[in-house]
Backbone as a printed PyTorch tensor [residue, N CA C, xyz], in Angstrom:
tensor([[[-21.0890,  -1.9030,  15.2470],
         [-19.9850,  -1.4140,  14.1900],
         [-19.1050,  -0.4050,  14.7410]],

        [[-18.1560,   0.1240,  14.1990],
         [-17.0970,   0.9490,  14.3230],
         [-16.1820,   1.7880,  13.6510]],

        [[-17.0500,   2.6630,  13.3360],
         [-15.8660,   3.7820,  12.7390],
         [-14.7170,   5.3510,  13.1420]],

        [[-13.6950,   4.5350,  12.6960],
         [-12.9000,   5.2410,  13.3020],
         [-12.0680,   6.0490,  12.2770]],

        [[-12.1600,   7.9310,  12.7270],
         [-12.0030,   9.1580,  11.4990],
         [ -9.9950,   8.8480,  11.6520]],

        [[ -9.4410,   9.2810,  10.5310],
         [ -7.4900,   8.8690,  10.4240],
         [ -7.2430,  10.5900,  10.0150]],

        [[ -6.1910,  10.0610,  10.4960],
         [ -5.4430,  10.7650,   9.7350],
         [ -4.0870,  11.2770,   9.4130]],

        [[ -3.9980,  11.0430,   8.2330],
         [ -2.1720,   9.9960,   8.1490],
         [ -0.8040,  11.4620,   8.2840]],

        [[ -0.2980,  11.0610,   9.1010],
         [  1.1490,  12.2130,   8.2350],
         [  1.9780,  11.2180,   8.3020]],

        [[  2.7440,  11.5360,   6.3320],
         [  4.2110,  11.0040,   6.6050],
         [  4.6440,  11.4290,   6.7270]],

        [[  5.5490,  10.5040,   7.2840],
         [  6.9320,  11.1420,   8.0930],
         [  8.5960,  10.7650,   7.3700]],

        [[  7.9000,  10.0410,   6.2340],
         [  8.9100,  10.8430,   4.8210],
         [  8.4440,  10.6540,   3.5360]],

        [[  9.0350,  10.8680,   2.5170],
         [  7.9980,  10.5610,   1.1040],
         [  7.3170,   9.5220,   0.5550]],

        [[  6.9960,   9.6740,  -0.1650],
         [  6.1120,   8.7820,  -1.2270],
         [  5.8890,   9.3170,  -1.7690]],

        [[  5.6220,   7.7840,  -1.9800],
         [  5.8660,   7.3720,  -3.9730],
         [  5.0410,   6.2970,  -4.8650]],

        [[  4.3410,   7.1060,  -6.0110],
         [  3.1270,   6.5230,  -6.8090],
         [  2.9210,   5.7400,  -7.0470]],

        [[  2.1380,   4.6330,  -7.0110],
         [  2.5820,   3.1820,  -7.2650],
         [  1.7120,   3.4870,  -8.8860]],

        [[  0.8940,   4.4340,  -9.5160],
         [ -0.0410,   3.6780, -10.9220],
         [  1.0700,   4.5980, -11.8180]],

        [[  1.2690,   3.6190, -13.1610],
         [  1.7880,   3.6110, -14.6280],
         [  1.1920,   4.7470, -14.2350]],

        [[  2.4100,   5.9280, -15.4000],
         [  1.8280,   7.2430, -16.1150],
         [  0.7500,   6.7700, -17.0540]],

        [[  1.7210,   5.6770, -18.4470],
         [  0.8000,   4.9620, -19.4110],
         [ -0.5160,   3.6380, -18.7230]],

        [[ -2.0750,   4.2860, -18.5900],
         [ -2.6660,   3.9450, -18.1220],
         [ -2.6290,   2.3640, -18.6250]],

        [[ -1.7100,   1.8030, -19.6930],
         [ -1.5220,   0.6400, -20.8060],
         [  0.0830,  -0.1880, -20.6110]],

        [[  0.8050,   0.4890, -20.0460],
         [  1.7290,  -0.2950, -20.0950],
         [  1.8130,  -1.2940, -19.4270]],

        [[  1.1100,  -2.0800, -18.9600],
         [  1.4560,  -4.3380, -17.6020],
         [  1.4120,  -4.1910, -19.0500]],

        [[  0.0940,  -3.4060, -19.8610],
         [ -0.9150,  -4.6640, -20.4430],
         [  0.2190,  -4.6930, -21.8480]],

        [[  0.2190,  -4.1250, -22.4500],
         [  1.4190,  -4.0000, -23.8140],
         [  2.6030,  -3.9310, -23.4720]],

        [[  3.3180,  -4.0370, -22.3290],
         [  4.4980,  -4.6780, -21.7070],
         [  4.2290,  -6.0990, -22.1030]],

        [[  3.4410,  -7.2310, -20.9610],
         [  3.2460,  -8.3350, -21.2560],
         [  1.9000,  -8.8710, -22.9770]],

        [[  1.3530,  -7.8950, -23.1980],
         [  1.3580,  -8.5520, -24.3250],
         [  2.9930,  -9.2810, -25.7830]],

        [[  2.9540,  -8.0990, -25.4930],
         [  4.3120,  -7.5840, -26.3900],
         [  5.6470,  -8.8910, -26.0080]],

        [[  5.2140, -10.0180, -24.7460],
         [  6.5710, -10.9700, -24.5710],
         [  4.9680, -12.3390, -24.4240]],

        [[  3.7070, -12.1050, -24.0690],
         [  2.8320, -13.1470, -24.4110],
         [  2.0880, -13.7170, -26.5220]],

        [[  2.1130, -14.4750, -26.5440],
         [  1.6670, -14.9570, -27.8400],
         [  0.1480, -15.3060, -27.1920]],

        [[ -0.2520, -15.3660, -27.0640],
         [ -1.5000, -15.8740, -26.1380],
         [ -2.5760, -14.8160, -25.9730]],

        [[ -3.6250, -14.0540, -26.8140],
         [ -3.8780, -12.8390, -25.9280],
         [ -4.3730, -13.0360, -24.9280]],

        [[ -4.9290, -14.5720, -25.1760],
         [ -6.5950, -14.0880, -23.7810],
         [ -5.9320, -14.5280, -22.6790]],

        [[ -4.7300, -14.8110, -22.5710],
         [ -3.7530, -15.0210, -21.3040],
         [ -3.3040, -13.1870, -20.8170]],

        [[ -3.5820, -12.5580, -20.8680],
         [ -2.9600, -11.3100, -21.3710],
         [ -3.5070, -10.6270, -19.5240]],

        [[ -4.4490, -10.4350, -19.5390],
         [ -5.0430,  -9.6160, -18.2750],
         [ -5.1010, -10.8990, -17.3510]],

        [[ -5.4100, -12.4390, -17.2730],
         [ -4.5290, -12.5920, -15.8320],
         [ -2.5240, -11.9220, -15.9140]],

        [[ -1.9560, -12.7850, -16.1800],
         [ -0.7150, -12.4740, -16.7950],
         [ -0.5320, -10.7220, -16.1460]],

        [[ -0.9720,  -9.9340, -16.4000],
         [ -0.8190,  -8.4980, -15.6920],
         [ -1.4840,  -7.9660, -14.4970]],

        [[ -2.4490,  -9.5780, -14.7670],
         [ -2.7440,  -8.7790, -13.1520],
         [ -1.9530,  -9.4460, -12.0430]],

        [[ -1.3560, -11.1350, -12.7180],
         [ -0.2840, -12.0240, -11.8480],
         [  0.7120, -11.0940, -11.5180]],

        [[  1.7210,  -9.8400, -12.5600],
         [  2.8770,  -9.8070, -12.7410],
         [  2.3030,  -8.2420, -11.3440]],

        [[  1.3540,  -6.9590, -11.5090],
         [  1.5250,  -6.0120, -11.8500],
         [  2.2340,  -4.8210, -12.3490]],

        [[  1.9550,  -3.6160, -11.7740],
         [  2.8650,  -2.4380, -12.0900],
         [  4.2560,  -2.5480, -11.3170]],

        [[  4.6740,  -3.3600, -10.7420],
         [  5.9900,  -2.9970,  -9.8750],
         [  7.3360,  -3.2460, -11.6350]],

        [[  6.4050,  -5.2970, -12.3220],
         [  7.1460,  -5.3410, -12.7100],
         [  7.5990,  -5.0520, -13.7450]],

        [[  6.8890,  -3.3850, -14.2040],
         [  6.7790,  -3.5210, -15.7690],
         [  7.1240,  -1.6230, -14.7700]],

        [[  8.3630,  -1.6980, -13.6660],
         [  7.7080,  -0.1660, -13.8060],
         [  9.4190,   0.9980, -14.2610]],

        [[ 10.2510,  -0.7700, -14.5420],
         [ 11.5080,   0.6660, -16.0520],
         [ 11.3730,   0.2960, -16.6470]],

        [[  9.2230,   0.6300, -17.2060],
         [  9.0420,   1.1350, -19.4550],
         [  8.4840,   3.0810, -18.2300]],

        [[  8.1410,   3.3700, -17.4170],
         [  7.7430,   4.6270, -17.5850],
         [  7.0880,   4.9910, -15.9390]],

        [[  7.6790,   6.0360, -16.2100],
         [  7.6740,   6.7380, -14.6600],
         [  6.6060,   6.7290, -13.9100]],

        [[  5.3740,   6.1180, -12.7850],
         [  4.8110,   6.0160, -12.1320],
         [  4.3800,   6.9460, -11.3550]],

        [[  3.4300,   7.2390, -10.7710],
         [  2.7690,   8.3960, -10.9090],
         [  1.5990,   8.0200,  -9.5370]],

        [[  1.2150,   9.4390,  -8.6740],
         [ -0.5010,   9.2180,  -8.6190],
         [ -0.9500,   9.7730,  -9.0920]],

        [[ -2.5580,   8.4550,  -8.8530],
         [ -3.7910,   9.1720, -10.0670],
         [ -4.2980,  10.4760,  -8.6440]],

        [[ -5.4490,  11.1590,  -9.6750],
         [ -5.7100,  12.3500,  -9.4580],
         [ -7.0310,  12.0270,  -9.3120]],

        [[ -8.0570,  13.0620,  -8.3240],
         [ -9.4350,  13.1210,  -8.6010],
         [ -9.8070,  14.1570,  -9.4120]],

        [[-11.1030,  14.5680,  -9.9780],
         [-11.3450,  15.4400, -10.5900],
         [-11.1210,  16.5200, -10.4310]],

        [[-10.3920,  17.3750,  -9.2250],
         [ -9.5160,  18.4870,  -8.9610],
         [ -8.4720,  18.6750,  -9.6170]],

        [[ -7.6360,  18.0940, -10.3360],
         [ -6.1870,  17.7580,  -9.7510],
         [ -6.0070,  17.2030,  -8.8370]],

        [[ -6.1810,  16.8110,  -7.6510],
         [ -4.8230,  16.5880,  -6.5260],
         [ -5.1070,  15.6030,  -6.7860]],

        [[ -3.4640,  14.7330,  -6.2200],
         [ -2.7010,  12.8110,  -5.9910],
         [ -3.9840,  12.6360,  -4.9300]],

        [[ -4.6090,  11.3570,  -5.0890],
         [ -5.2390,  10.6590,  -4.1890],
         [ -4.4200,   8.6480,  -3.8490]],

        [[ -5.0660,   8.7660,  -2.7700],
         [ -4.7300,   7.1640,  -3.0140],
         [ -6.2940,   6.9270,  -3.0420]],

        [[ -6.1170,   5.4360,  -3.3330],
         [ -6.9640,   4.6260,  -3.3570],
         [ -7.7320,   3.9210,  -1.9980]],

        [[ -7.9310,   3.8440,  -1.9780],
         [ -8.9890,   3.1750,  -0.5230],
         [ -8.1880,   1.1720,  -0.2380]],

        [[ -8.3090,   0.7610,  -1.8590],
         [ -8.0120,  -0.5880,  -2.2130],
         [ -6.2850,  -0.7470,  -1.2330]],

        [[ -5.3890,   0.6760,  -1.6420],
         [ -3.9920,   0.6120,  -1.2850],
         [ -4.2250,   0.6830,   0.0170]],

        [[ -5.0570,   1.0840,   1.0030],
         [ -5.1360,   1.2870,   2.4850],
         [ -4.4790,  -0.0320,   3.2230]],

        [[ -6.4840,  -0.4420,   2.3860],
         [ -6.7320,  -2.0380,   3.0890],
         [ -5.3300,  -3.4520,   2.3110]],

        [[ -4.5000,  -2.7680,   0.7830],
         [ -3.3090,  -3.1640,   1.0960],
         [ -3.0830,  -3.9990,   2.3730]],

        [[ -2.3240,  -2.1110,   2.4490],
         [ -1.3260,  -1.6910,   3.4710],
         [ -1.5600,  -3.1040,   5.0320]],

        [[ -3.3050,  -2.7090,   5.3140],
         [ -3.5020,  -3.1150,   6.3990],
         [ -3.1860,  -5.0490,   5.9930]],

        [[ -2.9270,  -5.5670,   4.8950],
         [ -2.6490,  -7.0770,   4.9720],
         [ -1.6870,  -6.7030,   4.8240]],

        [[ -1.1640,  -6.1340,   4.2230],
         [  1.4400,  -6.4410,   3.9100],
         [  0.5990,  -5.8970,   5.7240]],

        [[  0.4340,  -5.0650,   6.3910],
         [  1.1980,  -5.0250,   8.2780],
         [  0.1420,  -5.9400,   8.9160]],

        [[ -0.6660,  -7.3170,   8.9290],
         [ -0.6120,  -8.0120,  10.0150],
         [ -0.6750,  -8.6900,   8.6960]],

        [[  0.2100,  -9.2710,   7.7810],
         [  1.0710, -10.9870,   7.5240],
         [  2.1190, -10.1290,   8.3610]],

        [[  3.0540,  -9.2300,   8.6470],
         [  4.3030,  -8.9490,   8.8990],
         [  3.9260,  -9.4580,  10.7380]],

        [[  3.0300,  -8.8940,  10.8250],
         [  2.8020,  -8.2390,  12.5800],
         [  2.6560, -10.0450,  12.8060]],

        [[  1.8480, -10.5450,  12.1910],
         [  1.2140, -11.4610,  13.0300],
         [  2.5640, -13.0090,  13.2660]],

        [[  3.4180, -12.7590,  12.1970],
         [  5.3630, -13.2750,  12.4310],
         [  5.7810, -13.1400,  14.2040]],

        [[  5.1650, -12.1860,  14.9130],
         [  6.0610, -12.4350,  15.5210],
         [  5.6180, -13.2050,  16.9730]],

        [[  6.7680, -13.8570,  17.7350],
         [  6.2800, -14.7720,  18.4800],
         [  6.7900, -15.7050,  18.5150]],

        [[  7.0590, -15.6260,  16.7530],
         [  6.7690, -17.2460,  16.1440],
         [  6.1440, -18.4030,  16.2900]],

        [[  6.8430, -19.7470,  17.0530],
         [  5.8460, -21.2680,  16.7360],
         [  5.2650, -21.8830,  18.8340]],

        [[  5.3100, -22.9170,  18.7200],
         [  4.8850, -23.5180,  20.5800],
         [  5.6240, -24.4370,  20.0950]],

        [[  6.2550, -25.1950,  20.7850],
         [  6.8110, -26.6210,  20.6240],
         [  6.4420, -27.7030,  19.3400]],

        [[  4.8280, -26.8560,  19.5420],
         [  4.0080, -28.4390,  18.9960],
         [  3.7460, -27.2920,  17.1460]],

        [[  4.7720, -26.6000,  16.6200],
         [  4.6170, -25.9670,  15.4370],
         [  3.0110, -24.9090,  15.6430]],

        [[  2.7490, -24.8250,  16.5890],
         [  1.9080, -23.7560,  16.0260],
         [  1.8140, -22.5490,  16.3570]],

        [[  1.1450, -20.9780,  15.2670],
         [  2.1490, -20.0360,  15.8100],
         [  1.3970, -19.8710,  17.0650]],

        [[  2.2890, -18.9790,  17.7380],
         [  1.8930, -18.6240,  18.8920],
         [  1.6130, -17.1370,  19.1260]],

        [[  0.5470, -16.6410,  19.3500],
         [ -0.1030, -14.8600,  18.8470],
         [  0.0120, -14.8970,  20.3630]],

        [[  1.5370, -13.6700,  19.6320],
         [  1.4040, -12.3670,  20.4130],
         [  0.6720, -10.9510,  20.2150]],

        [[ -0.1230, -10.8740,  19.3850],
         [ -0.3300,  -9.1230,  19.3910],
         [ -1.7580,  -9.7220,  18.6190]],

        [[ -2.6660,  -9.0660,  18.2350],
         [ -4.2450,  -8.6120,  17.9200],
         [ -3.9980,  -9.5870,  16.4930]],

        [[ -2.7380,  -9.1900,  15.1700],
         [ -2.8010,  -9.7790,  14.2250],
         [ -2.5880, -11.1160,  14.0500]],

        [[ -1.7280, -11.2870,  15.1170],
         [ -1.0890, -13.0130,  15.9050],
         [ -3.4300, -13.8230,  15.7670]],

        [[ -3.9180, -12.8480,  16.4880],
         [ -5.0410, -13.6430,  16.4800],
         [ -6.1140, -14.0040,  15.5470]],

        [[ -5.8840, -13.5890,  14.4390],
         [ -6.4860, -12.9030,  13.2900],
         [ -6.6710, -14.2400,  12.7870]],

        [[ -7.2130, -15.0370,  12.1210],
         [ -7.4830, -16.2290,  10.7890],
         [ -7.5910, -15.5370,  10.0670]],

        [[ -7.1870, -16.0040,   8.4830],
         [ -8.1790, -15.4420,   7.6750],
         [ -7.6760, -14.1950,   7.5730]],

        [[ -7.1320, -13.3930,   8.0020],
         [ -7.1720, -11.6800,   8.0870],
         [ -6.8340, -11.0430,   6.6310]],

        [[ -6.9740, -12.2510,   5.2610],
         [ -7.1150, -11.0670,   4.1750],
         [ -8.6020, -11.6350,   4.3030]],

        [[ -9.1710, -12.4020,   4.3450],
         [-10.8110, -11.8230,   3.8030],
         [-11.4260, -11.1790,   5.0120]],

        [[-11.0870, -11.4780,   6.2990],
         [-11.5140, -10.6640,   7.0790],
         [-11.1640,  -8.3660,   6.5910]],

        [[-10.1200,  -8.4010,   6.0230],
         [ -9.8460,  -7.0400,   5.8880],
         [-10.9360,  -6.4940,   4.3860]],

        [[-11.1970,  -7.7110,   3.8250],
         [-11.6250,  -7.3310,   2.5920],
         [-13.0140,  -7.5940,   2.8930]],

        [[-13.4020,  -8.5250,   3.5990],
         [-15.4990,  -8.9260,   4.0110],
         [-15.7820,  -7.6790,   5.2400]],

        [[-14.4860,  -7.2520,   6.0890],
         [-15.0730,  -6.7630,   7.2960],
         [-14.9060,  -5.2620,   8.1710]],

        [[-13.2200,  -5.0690,   7.4650],
         [-13.3420,  -4.0090,   7.2650],
         [-12.9680,  -2.5910,   5.8200]],

        [[-13.2030,  -1.5200,   6.1110],
         [-13.6590,  -1.5410,   4.8100],
         [-13.3280,   0.4450,   4.8180]],

        [[-12.6190,   1.0810,   3.9700],
         [-12.1030,   2.5640,   4.3260],
         [-12.5080,   3.3910,   3.6300]],

        [[-13.2870,   4.5540,   3.3940],
         [-13.5290,   5.3720,   3.0940],
         [-13.4480,   6.7350,   2.6900]],

        [[-13.3860,   7.6360,   2.0330],
         [-13.7070,   7.7030,   0.6200],
         [-12.7070,   6.4700,  -0.1320]],

        [[-14.0400,   6.3730,  -1.9280],
         [-13.0470,   5.6560,  -2.1590],
         [-11.9280,   6.5830,  -2.6480]],

        [[-11.6610,   7.5650,  -2.9830],
         [-10.4980,   8.1420,  -3.5450],
         [-10.1640,   8.8670,  -1.7050]],

        [[ -9.4390,   9.4360,  -1.9330],
         [ -7.9930,   9.7320,  -0.6440],
         [ -7.5910,  10.7410,  -1.3940]],

        [[ -7.8490,  11.9780,  -1.0940],
         [ -7.2530,  12.8720,  -1.2210],
         [ -6.0320,  13.0460,  -0.5090]],

        [[ -5.4710,  13.7210,  -0.7460],
         [ -3.2670,  14.0780,  -0.3920],
         [ -3.2690,  15.0480,  -0.0160]],

        [[ -3.0560,  16.0630,   0.9480],
         [ -2.6850,  16.7990,   1.2220],
         [ -0.9300,  17.1690,   0.6750]],

        [[ -1.2090,  17.9500,   0.4460],
         [  0.1990,  18.1820,   0.0300],
         [  0.9830,  19.4800,   0.2230]],

        [[  2.4920,  19.4490,   1.5510],
         [  2.6670,  20.5980,   2.0300],
         [  4.0170,  21.2420,   0.9760]],

        [[  4.2000,  20.2430,  -0.4790],
         [  5.2930,  21.0450,  -1.0050],
         [  4.8280,  20.7290,  -2.1110]],

        [[  6.0130,  21.0020,  -3.6900],
         [  6.0720,  20.3910,  -4.8240],
         [  5.6100,  18.7220,  -4.8000]],

        [[  5.3750,  18.5040,  -5.8780],
         [  5.1630,  17.6520,  -6.1490],
         [  6.4820,  17.1390,  -6.4500]],

        [[  7.8280,  16.0290,  -5.9630],
         [  8.8990,  15.5630,  -7.0280],
         [  8.9790,  14.2210,  -8.0580]],

        [[ 10.6730,  13.9420,  -8.3500],
         [ 10.6250,  13.2480,  -8.4910],
         [ 11.6970,  12.5650,  -8.0710]],

        [[ 11.3380,  10.6030,  -8.1470],
         [ 12.3680,  10.2040,  -7.6320],
         [ 12.8000,   8.8170,  -8.3650]],

        [[ 14.2720,   9.5270,  -8.5170],
         [ 14.7570,   7.5140,  -9.1090],
         [ 15.4680,   6.5710,  -8.7400]],

        [[ 16.0510,   5.4370,  -8.4670],
         [ 16.4090,   3.9840,  -7.7020],
         [ 16.7950,   3.6220,  -9.0450]],

        [[ 18.0760,   2.0530,  -8.7330],
         [ 17.9740,   0.9410,  -9.6120],
         [ 17.2320,   0.2450,  -9.0530]],

        [[ 16.1820,  -0.2440, -10.1000],
         [ 16.1170,  -2.3150,  -9.8420],
         [ 16.4460,  -2.6660, -10.2790]],

        [[ 17.2520,  -3.1080,  -9.2740],
         [ 17.8500,  -4.9220,  -9.4930],
         [ 17.3630,  -5.9690,  -9.5680]],

        [[ 17.0650,  -7.3630,  -9.8730],
         [ 16.8480,  -8.2580,  -9.9640],
         [ 17.3940,  -9.7090, -10.4840]],

        [[ 17.2960, -10.8030,  -9.7530],
         [ 18.8920, -12.0540, -10.3170],
         [ 17.4480, -13.0500, -11.7180]],

        [[ 18.1470, -12.3400, -12.3450],
         [ 16.5830, -13.7320, -13.4110],
         [ 17.7580, -14.6720, -14.1460]],

        [[ 16.8660, -15.8770, -14.9310],
         [ 17.7420, -16.2940, -15.2650],
         [ 19.4570, -16.1640, -16.2730]],

        [[ 18.4120, -15.0700, -16.7990],
         [ 19.7820, -14.6840, -17.4450],
         [ 20.9290, -13.7610, -16.7260]],

        [[ 20.8870, -13.9860, -15.7520],
         [ 22.3270, -13.1530, -14.3660],
         [ 21.0430, -12.0870, -14.0590]],

        [[ 21.7580, -11.0040, -13.3190],
         [ 21.0000,  -9.8730, -13.0460],
         [ 20.8870,  -9.0950, -14.0480]],

        [[ 19.8000,  -8.1990, -13.2870],
         [ 19.0940,  -6.8730, -14.3730],
         [ 18.5900,  -5.6520, -13.5280]],

        [[ 20.0750,  -5.1710, -14.2160],
         [ 19.5600,  -3.8890, -13.6120],
         [ 18.8020,  -2.5110, -13.9210]],

        [[ 17.9240,  -2.3060, -14.2730],
         [ 17.3480,  -0.8280, -14.4110],
         [ 16.8680,   0.0760, -13.7020]],

        [[ 16.2370,   1.2350, -14.1310],
         [ 16.5150,   2.5130, -13.5670],
         [ 14.4490,   2.8450, -13.2990]],

        [[ 14.2240,   3.0580, -12.1940],
         [ 13.2030,   2.6510, -12.0110],
         [ 12.5970,   5.2870, -11.9230]],

        [[ 11.4460,   5.3110, -12.3420],
         [ 11.3260,   7.0450, -11.3320],
         [  9.9300,   6.9040, -11.1370]],

        [[  9.0910,   7.1470,  -9.7300],
         [  8.0160,   8.1080,  -9.4160],
         [  8.2570,   9.1770,  -8.6280]],

        [[  6.8680,  10.2230,  -8.9640],
         [  6.3470,  11.1450,  -8.1490],
         [  6.7670,  11.3170,  -7.2300]],

        [[  7.2440,  11.5830,  -5.9890],
         [  7.6910,  11.0320,  -4.4660],
         [  6.1960,  12.9240,  -4.3320]],

        [[  5.6300,  12.8620,  -3.2460],
         [  5.0950,  14.0650,  -2.5140],
         [  5.6710,  13.8230,  -0.8110]],

        [[  6.1290,  15.3690,  -0.8880],
         [  7.4450,  14.7180,   0.6670],
         [  6.4420,  14.5300,   1.4290]],

        [[  7.5340,  14.2880,   2.6540],
         [  7.0240,  14.1070,   3.7730],
         [  6.3730,  15.5000,   4.5580]],

        [[  6.1440,  15.0410,   5.6560],
         [  4.3810,  16.3210,   6.1240],
         [  3.3020,  16.6760,   5.8410]],

        [[  2.9570,  15.7050,   4.3580],
         [  1.3470,  15.7490,   3.8050],
         [  0.9280,  15.0750,   4.4070]],

        [[  0.2220,  14.8430,   4.1000],
         [ -1.3650,  13.6530,   5.2160],
         [ -2.0670,  13.7360,   4.4490]],

        [[ -3.4070,  13.3910,   4.1850],
         [ -4.5670,  12.6730,   4.2560],
         [ -5.2090,  12.2560,   5.5180]],

        [[ -6.7120,  12.4170,   4.8550],
         [ -7.8850,  11.6500,   5.9150],
         [ -9.0240,  10.4570,   5.7290]],

        [[ -9.2850,   9.9060,   5.6420],
         [-10.1280,   8.5020,   5.4090],
         [-10.4440,   7.8600,   6.5550]],

        [[-11.7990,   7.0940,   6.6700],
         [-12.5580,   6.3260,   7.7710],
         [-12.4080,   5.1750,   7.6480]],

        [[-11.9970,   4.4830,   8.6570],
         [-11.3100,   2.5380,   8.4750],
         [-13.2190,   2.5960,   9.8670]],

        [[-13.8190,   1.7430,   8.8910],
         [-14.6490,   0.7490,   9.3890],
         [-14.5140,  -0.9060,   9.4140]],

        [[-14.6950,  -0.5290,  11.1060],
         [-15.6570,  -1.9040,  10.8670],
         [-16.6680,  -3.3020,  11.5320]],

        [[-16.9920,  -3.1230,  11.3910],
         [-18.1320,  -4.3680,  10.9040],
         [-18.3420,  -5.3160,  12.7990]],

        [[-17.2480,  -4.9380,  13.2520],
         [-16.5770,  -6.5470,  14.0380],
         [-16.0420,  -4.9400,  15.3450]],

        [[-16.9590,  -5.0590,  16.7930],
         [-15.6420,  -3.8910,  17.1510],
         [-14.2650,  -4.6830,  16.7070]],

        [[-14.4350,  -5.5050,  17.8490],
         [-13.5800,  -6.8980,  18.2260],
         [-12.4140,  -5.7880,  17.2990]],

        [[-12.3200,  -5.5350,  15.8880],
         [-11.3060,  -5.5970,  14.9440],
         [-11.0470,  -4.1890,  15.3120]],

        [[-11.5770,  -3.5480,  16.1250],
         [-10.8070,  -1.5670,  16.2940],
         [ -8.6800,  -2.2020,  16.2860]],

        [[ -9.0360,  -2.8380,  16.7480],
         [ -7.2840,  -3.1760,  18.3040],
         [ -6.3730,  -3.6640,  17.1340]],

        [[ -6.4670,  -4.4630,  15.9590],
         [ -5.5980,  -4.5050,  14.4150],
         [ -5.6450,  -3.4770,  14.6640]],

        [[ -6.6160,  -2.4340,  14.1760],
         [ -6.3940,  -2.0370,  13.0130],
         [ -4.6030,  -1.0930,  13.7960]],

        [[ -5.2770,   0.0640,  14.7480],
         [ -5.2270,   0.5580,  15.4400],
         [ -2.7830,  -0.1510,  15.5260]],

        [[ -3.5860,  -1.1500,  15.1710],
         [ -1.5240,  -1.7060,  16.1870],
         [ -0.6740,  -1.8240,  14.1840]],

        [[ -2.8590,  -1.8310,  13.2290],
         [ -1.7040,  -1.9260,  12.0560],
         [ -0.9450,  -0.2620,  10.9600]],

        [[ -2.0170,   0.1610,  12.2470],
         [ -1.1690,   2.3040,  12.0860],
         [  0.1250,   1.9510,  13.0710]],

        [[  0.3220,   1.5640,  14.1180],
         [  1.2500,   1.7860,  14.5610],
         [  2.0880,   1.8340,  13.3570]],

        [[  1.9010,  -0.1240,  13.1270],
         [  3.5580,  -0.2950,  12.0740],
         [  3.1850,   0.8570,  10.9370]],

        [[  3.1020,   1.2640,  10.2510],
         [  2.9620,   2.7210,   9.8660],
         [  4.4440,   3.4390,   9.7730]],

        [[  4.8370,   3.8810,  10.9400],
         [  5.9140,   4.3290,  11.7400],
         [  7.4950,   3.5900,  11.1600]],

        [[  7.1540,   2.3480,  10.8110],
         [  7.8810,   1.4880,  10.6430],
         [  8.3330,   1.0510,   9.2760]],

        [[  7.1230,   0.8010,   8.7870],
         [  7.0580,   0.3020,   7.0700],
         [  5.6290,   1.0090,   6.2380]],

        [[  5.3290,   1.6000,   6.1380],
         [  4.6310,   2.5810,   5.2470],
         [  4.2550,   1.8340,   3.9890]],

        [[  3.8330,   2.6200,   3.0990],
         [  2.0530,   2.3160,   2.2060],
         [  3.2030,   3.6200,   1.3240]],

        [[  2.9720,   2.8990,  -0.5610],
         [  3.1850,   3.1210,  -1.6600],
         [  4.8970,   2.4480,  -1.8510]],

        [[  5.6060,   2.6970,  -2.9080],
         [  6.2340,   1.8740,  -3.5870],
         [  7.6240,   2.5300,  -2.9270]],

        [[  8.7380,   1.8090,  -2.9510],
         [  9.9810,   1.3690,  -2.4010],
         [  9.6300,   1.8530,  -0.3340]],

        [[  8.5280,   1.2320,  -0.3350],
         [  8.3410,   1.1280,   1.5370],
         [  9.9270,   0.6280,   2.0930]],

        [[ 11.0260,  -0.7450,   1.6420],
         [ 11.4010,  -0.9100,   2.0010],
         [ 12.4050,  -0.3680,   2.7590]],

        [[ 12.0210,   0.4160,   1.9100],
         [ 13.7080,   2.2240,   1.9480],
         [ 12.7450,   2.6860,   3.2720]],

        [[ 12.1900,   2.7450,   3.6720],
         [ 11.2290,   3.9260,   4.8410],
         [ 10.6000,   4.7600,   3.4980]],

        [[ 10.2190,   4.3150,   2.7010],
         [  9.6220,   5.9280,   1.7380],
         [  7.9630,   5.0690,   2.7690]],

        [[  7.1130,   6.3860,   2.6170],
         [  5.6410,   6.3210,   2.8170],
         [  5.0180,   5.8980,   4.2040]],

        [[  6.3470,   6.2830,   4.8450],
         [  6.2450,   5.9530,   7.0490],
         [  5.5100,   6.4720,   7.1500]],

        [[  4.5540,   6.9810,   8.8350],
         [  3.1040,   7.7370,   8.5970],
         [  3.6790,   7.1020,   9.7460]],

        [[  2.8530,   8.6430,  10.2390],
         [  2.6020,   8.7690,  11.8370],
         [  0.4850,   9.2070,  11.2650]],

        [[ -0.4510,   8.3920,  12.8450],
         [ -1.8330,   9.0710,  12.4920],
         [ -2.9390,   9.3010,  14.1870]],

        [[ -3.3250,   9.9840,  13.5130],
         [ -4.2630,  10.3540,  15.1150],
         [ -5.8030,   9.3990,  14.3040]],

        [[ -6.5250,   9.4640,  15.7250],
         [ -7.9310,   8.8320,  15.1230],
         [ -8.5640,   9.0050,  16.5660]],

        [[ -9.4960,  10.0660,  15.2470],
         [-10.8420,  10.6470,  16.2630],
         [-11.7050,   9.3670,  15.6450]],

        [[-13.3270,   9.6270,  16.8840],
         [-14.7360,   8.7000,  16.7170],
         [-15.3420,   9.0250,  15.4120]]])
């Protein structure tokens, strides 16, 4: 078993992902669905992003009122990074995936991250270097009724802020992959609107 202590420093502001109203997604789906039994499934399928225009997204807080990331958000970043990096190298002439890095070598990577790679603690306090601001931006989506534009509003923690957590690999062989995913954080970050560069970070690891 390999334990790594990770210190992240955000080089771009990071946005909150939680609806400020805990029940906002459920209320939105309930207003659209005639079948109450399907509400929970639809909430899980659509997620908070689909109802972002219904209210501000924020950072959850711990008992001290400090903004936090949850462990599963970091694991979600790992899955996103592994999925993208595994595409590097393309395919062989026979159509098989060509493994050009550690992510490409990993099969059933989502199950591996779920069952063999863990992040501690459950709630990861974020050390803020300044005031928490707001970030407003338009969201555009193509729907059956044409283009839809709405306004999204999120809490934004400034660049230079950071957090610390442990990554526990039950198989030592996965350490290289974890480092590869963390390297990817300089290019694609964590949190909302990361396609614009939000949530990018650098990191340090100590054993």
